[in-house]
PDB file of C-alpha atoms in Angstrom:
ATOM      1  CA  GLU A  66       5.175  20.029   2.432  1.00  0.00           C
ATOM      2  CA  ALA A  67       5.595  16.940   0.280  1.00  0.00           C
ATOM      3  CA  ALA A  68       2.329  15.862  -1.242  1.00  0.00           C
ATOM      4  CA  VAL A  69       0.649  13.478  -3.629  1.00  0.00           C
ATOM      5  CA  THR A  70      -2.485  14.963  -5.150  1.00  0.00           C
ATOM      6  CA  GLN A  71      -5.005  12.896  -7.035  1.00  0.00           C
ATOM      7  CA  SER A  72      -7.839  14.076  -9.228  1.00  0.00           C
ATOM      8  CA  PRO A  73     -10.679  13.616  -9.488  1.00  0.00           C
ATOM      9  CA  ARG A  74     -11.495  12.357  -5.998  1.00  0.00           C
ATOM     10  CA  ASN A  75     -14.673  10.705  -7.218  1.00  0.00           C
ATOM     11  CA  LYS A  76     -15.709   9.615 -10.686  1.00  0.00           C
ATOM     12  CA  VAL A  77     -18.719   7.827 -12.101  1.00  0.00           C
ATOM     13  CA  THR A  78     -18.706   6.527 -15.637  1.00  0.00           C
ATOM     14  CA  VAL A  79     -20.542   3.986 -17.738  1.00  0.00           C
ATOM     15  CA  THR A  80     -19.341   0.708 -19.159  1.00  0.00           C
ATOM     16  CA  GLY A  81     -17.189   1.412 -22.187  1.00  0.00           C
ATOM     17  CA  GLY A  82     -16.400   4.905 -21.032  1.00  0.00           C
ATOM     18  CA  ASN A  83     -13.005   6.575 -21.168  1.00  0.00           C
ATOM     19  CA  VAL A  84     -11.480   7.666 -17.855  1.00  0.00           C
ATOM     20  CA  THR A  85      -8.222   9.353 -16.919  1.00  0.00           C
ATOM     21  CA  LEU A  86      -7.039   9.505 -13.318  1.00  0.00           C
ATOM     22  CA  SER A  87      -4.358  12.053 -12.530  1.00  0.00           C
ATOM     23  CA  CYS A  88      -1.622  12.124  -9.938  1.00  0.00           C
ATOM     24  CA  ARG A  89       0.770  14.962  -9.230  1.00  0.00           C
ATOM     25  CA  GLN A  90       3.584  14.917  -6.692  1.00  0.00           C
ATOM     26  CA  THR A  91       5.700  17.623  -5.122  1.00  0.00           C
ATOM     27  CA  ASN A  92       8.036  15.120  -3.440  1.00  0.00           C
ATOM     28  CA  SER A  93      10.646  14.986  -6.215  1.00  0.00           C
ATOM     29  CA  HIS A  94      10.421  11.206  -5.876  1.00  0.00           C
ATOM     30  CA  ASN A  95      11.603   9.036  -8.729  1.00  0.00           C
ATOM     31  CA  TYR A  96       9.050   6.259  -8.322  1.00  0.00           C
ATOM     32  CA  MET A  97       5.329   6.658  -8.847  1.00  0.00           C
ATOM     33  CA  TYR A  98       2.768   3.883  -8.503  1.00  0.00           C
ATOM     34  CA  TRP A  99      -0.885   3.199  -9.209  1.00  0.00           C
ATOM     35  CA  TYR A 100      -2.680   0.784  -6.879  1.00  0.00           C
ATOM     36  CA  ARG A 101      -6.242  -0.353  -6.634  1.00  0.00           C
ATOM     37  CA  GLN A 102      -7.822  -1.290  -3.323  1.00  0.00           C
ATOM     38  CA  ASP A 103     -10.649  -3.775  -3.134  1.00  0.00           C
ATOM     39  CA  THR A 104     -12.185  -5.523  -0.153  1.00  0.00           C
ATOM     40  CA  GLY A 105     -10.626  -8.937   0.252  1.00  0.00           C
ATOM     41  CA  HIS A 106      -7.690  -8.121  -2.010  1.00  0.00           C
ATOM     42  CA  GLY A 107      -5.828  -5.378  -0.226  1.00  0.00           C
ATOM     43  CA  LEU A 108      -3.671  -3.102  -2.370  1.00  0.00           C
ATOM     44  CA  ARG A 109      -2.688  -4.367  -5.795  1.00  0.00           C
ATOM     45  CA  LEU A 110      -0.144  -2.742  -8.081  1.00  0.00           C
ATOM     46  CA  ILE A 111      -1.408  -1.773 -11.529  1.00  0.00           C
ATOM     47  CA  HIS A 112       1.514   0.139 -13.084  1.00  0.00           C
ATOM     48  CA  TYR A 113       4.526   2.052 -11.883  1.00  0.00           C
ATOM     49  CA  SER A 114       7.279   4.268 -13.190  1.00  0.00           C
ATOM     50  CA  TYR A 115      10.771   5.232 -12.145  1.00  0.00           C
ATOM     51  CA  GLY A 116      10.983   8.443 -14.087  1.00  0.00           C
ATOM     52  CA  ALA A 117       9.511  10.592 -16.811  1.00  0.00           C
ATOM     53  CA  GLY A 118       8.795   8.533 -19.911  1.00  0.00           C
ATOM     54  CA  ASN A 119       9.292   5.231 -18.086  1.00  0.00           C
ATOM     55  CA  LEU A 120       6.515   2.712 -17.499  1.00  0.00           C
ATOM     56  CA  GLN A 121       6.580  -0.657 -15.763  1.00  0.00           C
ATOM     57  CA  ILE A 122       3.816  -3.223 -15.612  1.00  0.00           C
ATOM     58  CA  GLY A 123       2.459  -4.182 -12.235  1.00  0.00           C
ATOM     59  CA  ASP A 124       0.477  -7.188 -11.081  1.00  0.00           C
ATOM     60  CA  VAL A 125      -3.008  -6.331 -12.389  1.00  0.00           C
ATOM     61  CA  PRO A 126      -2.378  -4.287 -15.565  1.00  0.00           C
ATOM     62  CA  ASP A 127      -5.163  -5.648 -17.794  1.00  0.00           C
ATOM     63  CA  GLY A 128      -7.526  -2.912 -18.935  1.00  0.00           C
ATOM     64  CA  TYR A 129      -5.222  -0.109 -17.798  1.00  0.00           C
ATOM     65  CA  LYS A 130      -2.655   2.089 -19.464  1.00  0.00           C
ATOM     66  CA  ALA A 131      -0.424   4.578 -17.738  1.00  0.00           C
ATOM     67  CA  THR A 132       1.775   7.440 -18.761  1.00  0.00           C
ATOM     68  CA  ARG A 133       4.432   9.404 -16.862  1.00  0.00           C
ATOM     69  CA  THR A 134       4.678  12.696 -18.681  1.00  0.00           C
ATOM     70  CA  THR A 135       6.982  14.485 -16.235  1.00  0.00           C
ATOM     71  CA  GLN A 136       8.737  13.774 -12.957  1.00  0.00           C
ATOM     72  CA  GLU A 137       5.649  15.159 -11.237  1.00  0.00           C
ATOM     73  CA  ASP A 138       2.750  13.717 -13.224  1.00  0.00           C
ATOM     74  CA  PHE A 139       1.521  10.139 -13.577  1.00  0.00           C
ATOM     75  CA  PHE A 140      -1.753   9.244 -15.274  1.00  0.00           C
ATOM     76  CA  LEU A 141      -3.859   6.107 -15.273  1.00  0.00           C
ATOM     77  CA  LEU A 142      -6.036   5.544 -18.329  1.00  0.00           C
ATOM     78  CA  LEU A 143      -9.067   3.300 -18.627  1.00  0.00           C
ATOM     79  CA  GLU A 144     -10.014   3.383 -22.306  1.00  0.00           C
ATOM     80  CA  LEU A 145     -12.959   0.973 -22.138  1.00  0.00           C
ATOM     81  CA  ALA A 146     -14.064   0.974 -18.547  1.00  0.00           C
ATOM     82  CA  SER A 147     -15.753  -2.129 -17.172  1.00  0.00           C
ATOM     83  CA  PRO A 148     -17.709  -2.679 -13.929  1.00  0.00           C
ATOM     84  CA  SER A 149     -14.845  -4.845 -12.652  1.00  0.00           C
ATOM     85  CA  GLN A 150     -12.755  -1.670 -12.550  1.00  0.00           C
ATOM     86  CA  THR A 151     -15.007  -0.132  -9.930  1.00  0.00           C
ATOM     87  CA  SER A 152     -12.537   0.417  -7.128  1.00  0.00           C
ATOM     88  CA  LEU A 153     -10.607   2.815  -4.941  1.00  0.00           C
ATOM     89  CA  TYR A 154      -7.447   3.908  -6.729  1.00  0.00           C
ATOM     90  CA  PHE A 155      -4.360   5.197  -4.980  1.00  0.00           C
ATOM     91  CA  CYS A 156      -1.351   6.894  -6.429  1.00  0.00           C
ATOM     92  CA  ALA A 157       1.862   6.652  -4.407  1.00  0.00           C
ATOM     93  CA  THR A 158       5.416   7.933  -4.680  1.00  0.00           C
ATOM     94  CA  SER A 159       8.748   6.752  -3.357  1.00  0.00           C
ATOM     95  CA  PRO A 160      12.324   8.000  -3.651  1.00  0.00           C
ATOM     96  CA  GLY A 161      13.476   4.443  -4.360  1.00  0.00           C
ATOM     97  CA  ASN A 162      16.018   2.397  -2.420  1.00  0.00           C
ATOM     98  CA  ASN A 163      13.152   0.357  -1.039  1.00  0.00           C
ATOM     99  CA  GLN A 164      11.616   3.172   0.918  1.00  0.00           C
ATOM    100  CA  ALA A 165       7.953   3.078   1.826  1.00  0.00           C
ATOM    101  CA  PRO A 166       5.621   4.743  -0.656  1.00  0.00           C
ATOM    102  CA  LEU A 167       3.681   7.839   0.321  1.00  0.00           C
ATOM    103  CA  PHE A 168       0.048   7.559  -0.750  1.00  0.00           C
ATOM    104  CA  GLY A 169      -2.285  10.132  -2.233  1.00  0.00           C
ATOM    105  CA  GLU A 170      -5.815  10.649  -0.984  1.00  0.00           C
ATOM    106  CA  GLY A 171      -7.383   8.221  -3.431  1.00  0.00           C
ATOM    107  CA  THR A 172      -9.910   8.320  -6.261  1.00  0.00           C
ATOM    108  CA  ARG A 173     -13.133   6.387  -5.958  1.00  0.00           C
ATOM    109  CA  LEU A 174     -14.260   5.174  -9.384  1.00  0.00           C
ATOM    110  CA  SER A 175     -17.623   3.642 -10.128  1.00  0.00           C
ATOM    111  CA  VAL A 176     -18.296   2.032 -13.499  1.00  0.00           C
ATOM    112  CA  LEU A 177     -21.995   1.480 -14.057  1.00  0.00           C
TER     113      LEU A 177
ATOM    114  CA  GLY B 243       3.420 -14.562  -8.132  1.00  0.00           C
ATOM    115  CA  GLU B 244       4.796 -13.318  -4.847  1.00  0.00           C
ATOM    116  CA  GLN B 245       2.356 -13.505  -1.983  1.00  0.00           C
ATOM    117  CA  VAL B 246       2.144 -11.990   1.459  1.00  0.00           C
ATOM    118  CA  GLU B 247      -0.318 -13.685   3.748  1.00  0.00           C
ATOM    119  CA  GLN B 248      -1.717 -11.582   6.581  1.00  0.00           C
ATOM    120  CA  LEU B 249      -3.682 -12.887   9.529  1.00  0.00           C
ATOM    121  CA  PRO B 250      -6.082 -12.422  11.113  1.00  0.00           C
ATOM    122  CA  SER B 251      -8.414 -10.569   8.777  1.00  0.00           C
ATOM    123  CA  ILE B 252     -10.391  -9.199  11.735  1.00  0.00           C
ATOM    124  CA  LEU B 253      -9.085  -8.683  15.260  1.00  0.00           C
ATOM    125  CA  ARG B 254     -11.183  -7.562  18.187  1.00  0.00           C
ATOM    126  CA  VAL B 255      -9.498  -6.563  21.426  1.00  0.00           C
ATOM    127  CA  GLN B 256     -10.334  -4.738  24.606  1.00  0.00           C
ATOM    128  CA  GLU B 257      -8.871  -1.336  25.305  1.00  0.00           C
ATOM    129  CA  ARG B 258      -5.457  -1.441  27.009  1.00  0.00           C
ATOM    130  CA  SER B 259      -4.774  -5.006  25.838  1.00  0.00           C
ATOM    131  CA  SER B 260      -2.239  -5.950  23.151  1.00  0.00           C
ATOM    132  CA  ALA B 261      -2.964  -6.717  19.519  1.00  0.00           C
ATOM    133  CA  SER B 262      -0.814  -8.821  17.193  1.00  0.00           C
ATOM    134  CA  ILE B 263      -0.918  -9.136  13.421  1.00  0.00           C
ATOM    135  CA  ASN B 264       1.161 -11.702  11.588  1.00  0.00           C
ATOM    136  CA  CYS B 265       2.447 -11.810   8.024  1.00  0.00           C
ATOM    137  CA  THR B 266       4.396 -14.365   6.058  1.00  0.00           C
ATOM    138  CA  TYR B 267       6.191 -13.872   2.762  1.00  0.00           C
ATOM    139  CA  GLU B 268       7.603 -16.127   0.055  1.00  0.00           C
ATOM    140  CA  ASN B 269      10.652 -14.414  -1.376  1.00  0.00           C
ATOM    141  CA  SER B 270      13.784 -14.996   0.669  1.00  0.00           C
ATOM    142  CA  ALA B 271      15.353 -11.966  -1.036  1.00  0.00           C
ATOM    143  CA  SER B 272      12.754  -9.587   0.456  1.00  0.00           C
ATOM    144  CA  ASN B 273      14.574  -7.095   2.648  1.00  0.00           C
ATOM    145  CA  TYR B 274      12.116  -4.356   3.542  1.00  0.00           C
ATOM    146  CA  PHE B 275       8.865  -4.678   5.489  1.00  0.00           C
ATOM    147  CA  PRO B 276       6.657  -1.633   6.102  1.00  0.00           C
ATOM    148  CA  TRP B 277       3.378  -1.487   7.978  1.00  0.00           C
ATOM    149  CA  TYR B 278       0.558   0.881   7.087  1.00  0.00           C
ATOM    150  CA  LYS B 279      -2.502   2.056   8.997  1.00  0.00           C
ATOM    151  CA  GLN B 280      -5.593   3.105   7.099  1.00  0.00           C
ATOM    152  CA  GLU B 281      -8.493   4.814   8.813  1.00  0.00           C
ATOM    153  CA  PRO B 282     -11.948   4.822   7.209  1.00  0.00           C
ATOM    154  CA  GLY B 283     -12.115   7.110   4.205  1.00  0.00           C
ATOM    155  CA  GLU B 284      -8.424   7.904   4.303  1.00  0.00           C
ATOM    156  CA  ASN B 285      -5.239   6.791   2.594  1.00  0.00           C
ATOM    157  CA  PRO B 286      -2.778   4.240   4.015  1.00  0.00           C
ATOM    158  CA  LYS B 287      -0.111   5.849   6.175  1.00  0.00           C
ATOM    159  CA  LEU B 288       3.237   4.348   7.139  1.00  0.00           C
ATOM    160  CA  ILE B 289       3.446   3.660  10.864  1.00  0.00           C
ATOM    161  CA  ILE B 290       6.593   1.570  11.224  1.00  0.00           C
ATOM    162  CA  ASP B 291       8.990  -0.414   9.057  1.00  0.00           C
ATOM    163  CA  ILE B 292      11.861  -2.836   9.462  1.00  0.00           C
ATOM    164  CA  ARG B 293      14.724  -3.907   7.237  1.00  0.00           C
ATOM    165  CA  SER B 294      16.284  -7.325   7.031  1.00  0.00           C
ATOM    166  CA  ASN B 295      19.355  -6.330   9.025  1.00  0.00           C
ATOM    167  CA  MET B 296      17.159  -6.008  12.119  1.00  0.00           C
ATOM    168  CA  GLU B 297      15.073  -8.473  14.112  1.00  0.00           C
ATOM    169  CA  ARG B 298      13.120  -6.041  16.240  1.00  0.00           C
ATOM    170  CA  LYS B 299      12.090  -2.405  16.052  1.00  0.00           C
ATOM    171  CA  GLN B 300       9.968  -0.346  18.416  1.00  0.00           C
ATOM    172  CA  ILE B 301       8.394   3.061  18.027  1.00  0.00           C
ATOM    173  CA  GLN B 302       6.490   3.957  21.165  1.00  0.00           C
ATOM    174  CA  GLY B 303       3.700   1.362  21.489  1.00  0.00           C
ATOM    175  CA  LEU B 304       4.411  -0.325  18.146  1.00  0.00           C
ATOM    176  CA  ILE B 305       6.762  -3.290  17.934  1.00  0.00           C
ATOM    177  CA  VAL B 306       7.765  -5.088  14.751  1.00  0.00           C
ATOM    178  CA  LEU B 307       9.489  -8.462  14.820  1.00  0.00           C
ATOM    179  CA  LEU B 308      11.177 -10.087  11.843  1.00  0.00           C
ATOM    180  CA  ASP B 309      12.102 -13.787  11.584  1.00  0.00           C
ATOM    181  CA  LYS B 310      13.920 -14.167   8.277  1.00  0.00           C
ATOM    182  CA  LYS B 311      14.416 -17.886   8.657  1.00  0.00           C
ATOM    183  CA  ALA B 312      10.673 -18.452   8.971  1.00  0.00           C
ATOM    184  CA  LYS B 313       9.888 -15.636   6.497  1.00  0.00           C
ATOM    185  CA  ARG B 314       7.572 -14.142   9.039  1.00  0.00           C
ATOM    186  CA  PHE B 315       7.094 -10.681  10.469  1.00  0.00           C
ATOM    187  CA  SER B 316       4.602  -9.286  12.906  1.00  0.00           C
ATOM    188  CA  LEU B 317       3.194  -6.075  14.336  1.00  0.00           C
ATOM    189  CA  HIS B 318       2.400  -5.799  18.010  1.00  0.00           C
ATOM    190  CA  ILE B 319       0.420  -2.897  19.382  1.00  0.00           C
ATOM    191  CA  THR B 320       0.727  -2.574  23.121  1.00  0.00           C
ATOM    192  CA  ASP B 321      -1.790  -0.806  25.363  1.00  0.00           C
ATOM    193  CA  THR B 322      -4.353  -0.423  22.582  1.00  0.00           C
ATOM    194  CA  GLN B 323      -6.736   2.518  22.480  1.00  0.00           C
ATOM    195  CA  PRO B 324      -9.970   3.002  20.526  1.00  0.00           C
ATOM    196  CA  ALA B 325      -8.004   5.347  18.254  1.00  0.00           C
ATOM    197  CA  ASP B 326      -5.989   2.324  17.130  1.00  0.00           C
ATOM    198  CA  SER B 327      -9.097   0.931  15.454  1.00  0.00           C
ATOM    199  CA  ALA B 328      -8.327   0.865  11.737  1.00  0.00           C
ATOM    200  CA  MET B 329      -7.227  -1.319   8.835  1.00  0.00           C
ATOM    201  CA  TYR B 330      -3.597  -2.409   8.991  1.00  0.00           C
ATOM    202  CA  PHE B 331      -1.545  -3.623   6.028  1.00  0.00           C
ATOM    203  CA  CYS B 332       1.780  -5.381   6.024  1.00  0.00           C
ATOM    204  CA  ALA B 333       3.995  -5.396   2.951  1.00  0.00           C
ATOM    205  CA  ALA B 334       7.204  -6.993   1.763  1.00  0.00           C
ATOM    206  CA  SER B 335       9.655  -5.825  -0.878  1.00  0.00           C
ATOM    207  CA  ARG B 336      10.056  -7.883  -4.048  1.00  0.00           C
ATOM    208  CA  GLY B 337      13.608  -8.757  -3.272  1.00  0.00           C
ATOM    209  CA  SER B 338      16.297  -6.149  -2.956  1.00  0.00           C
ATOM    210  CA  GLY B 339      16.351  -3.207  -5.335  1.00  0.00           C
ATOM    211  CA  TYR B 340      13.049  -3.734  -7.076  1.00  0.00           C
ATOM    212  CA  ASN B 341      11.244  -0.908  -5.325  1.00  0.00           C
ATOM    213  CA  LYS B 342       7.969  -2.781  -5.470  1.00  0.00           C
ATOM    214  CA  LEU B 343       5.970  -4.004  -2.532  1.00  0.00           C
ATOM    215  CA  THR B 344       3.547  -6.875  -2.189  1.00  0.00           C
ATOM    216  CA  PHE B 345       0.813  -6.058   0.299  1.00  0.00           C
ATOM    217  CA  GLY B 346      -1.099  -8.354   2.575  1.00  0.00           C
ATOM    218  CA  LYS B 347      -4.875  -8.258   2.359  1.00  0.00           C
ATOM    219  CA  GLY B 348      -5.235  -6.294   5.543  1.00  0.00           C
ATOM    220  CA  THR B 349      -6.427  -6.689   9.122  1.00  0.00           C
ATOM    221  CA  VAL B 350      -9.328  -4.777  10.577  1.00  0.00           C
ATOM    222  CA  LEU B 351      -8.498  -3.987  14.204  1.00  0.00           C
ATOM    223  CA  LEU B 352     -11.405  -3.110  16.461  1.00  0.00           C
ATOM    224  CA  VAL B 353     -10.558  -1.821  19.936  1.00  0.00           C
ATOM    225  CA  SER B 354     -13.529  -1.623  22.245  1.00  0.00           C
ATOM    226  CA  PRO B 355     -13.635   0.570  25.363  1.00  0.00           C
TER     227      PRO B 355
END
């Protein structure tokens, strides 16, 4: 069954800490996305990729890096975490052609 | 930037009544409009979508209407049940071929018995 798996599911770090969120898909989808979800803001796109080695900037990229190492794996990096990055993060995949993304289970990140 | 406005932010209805959520978008080139349902503690899940070559789509008790001239689309849930209580998000594509969506801020639907 097609799946989007995120890890860790929960993470607590301190201000200035270094965090990597992982996403792995078994969908064989070309597009992978990182979103953050915050009350009052809905889902906002951080970064996305349309294939291994490709990276595109989303709408709220400041403070985040991303890397797509393979077709299956997409990582979100917070090198100097700040409390404003406390959020629920979702990875999603899509085959393209404007088809609806399929979301992973989410990672809840707290930056103290 | 491109915005999708979603209203209302909270919607309370009685069981077996209808619920309607409305969204407006800015980009006249947007051609794909999915709707997601998110239950507490879970991820958003696609429930219905519509493309710009259609004006209406129905899947069981879910109806989506699209008015391209007004840049407006809406979700109507008929015969609501308590199990329909959830957060609902609308989204619009960033014009054709961009494979990016702009999401509305969400509507919390509360269906009381």
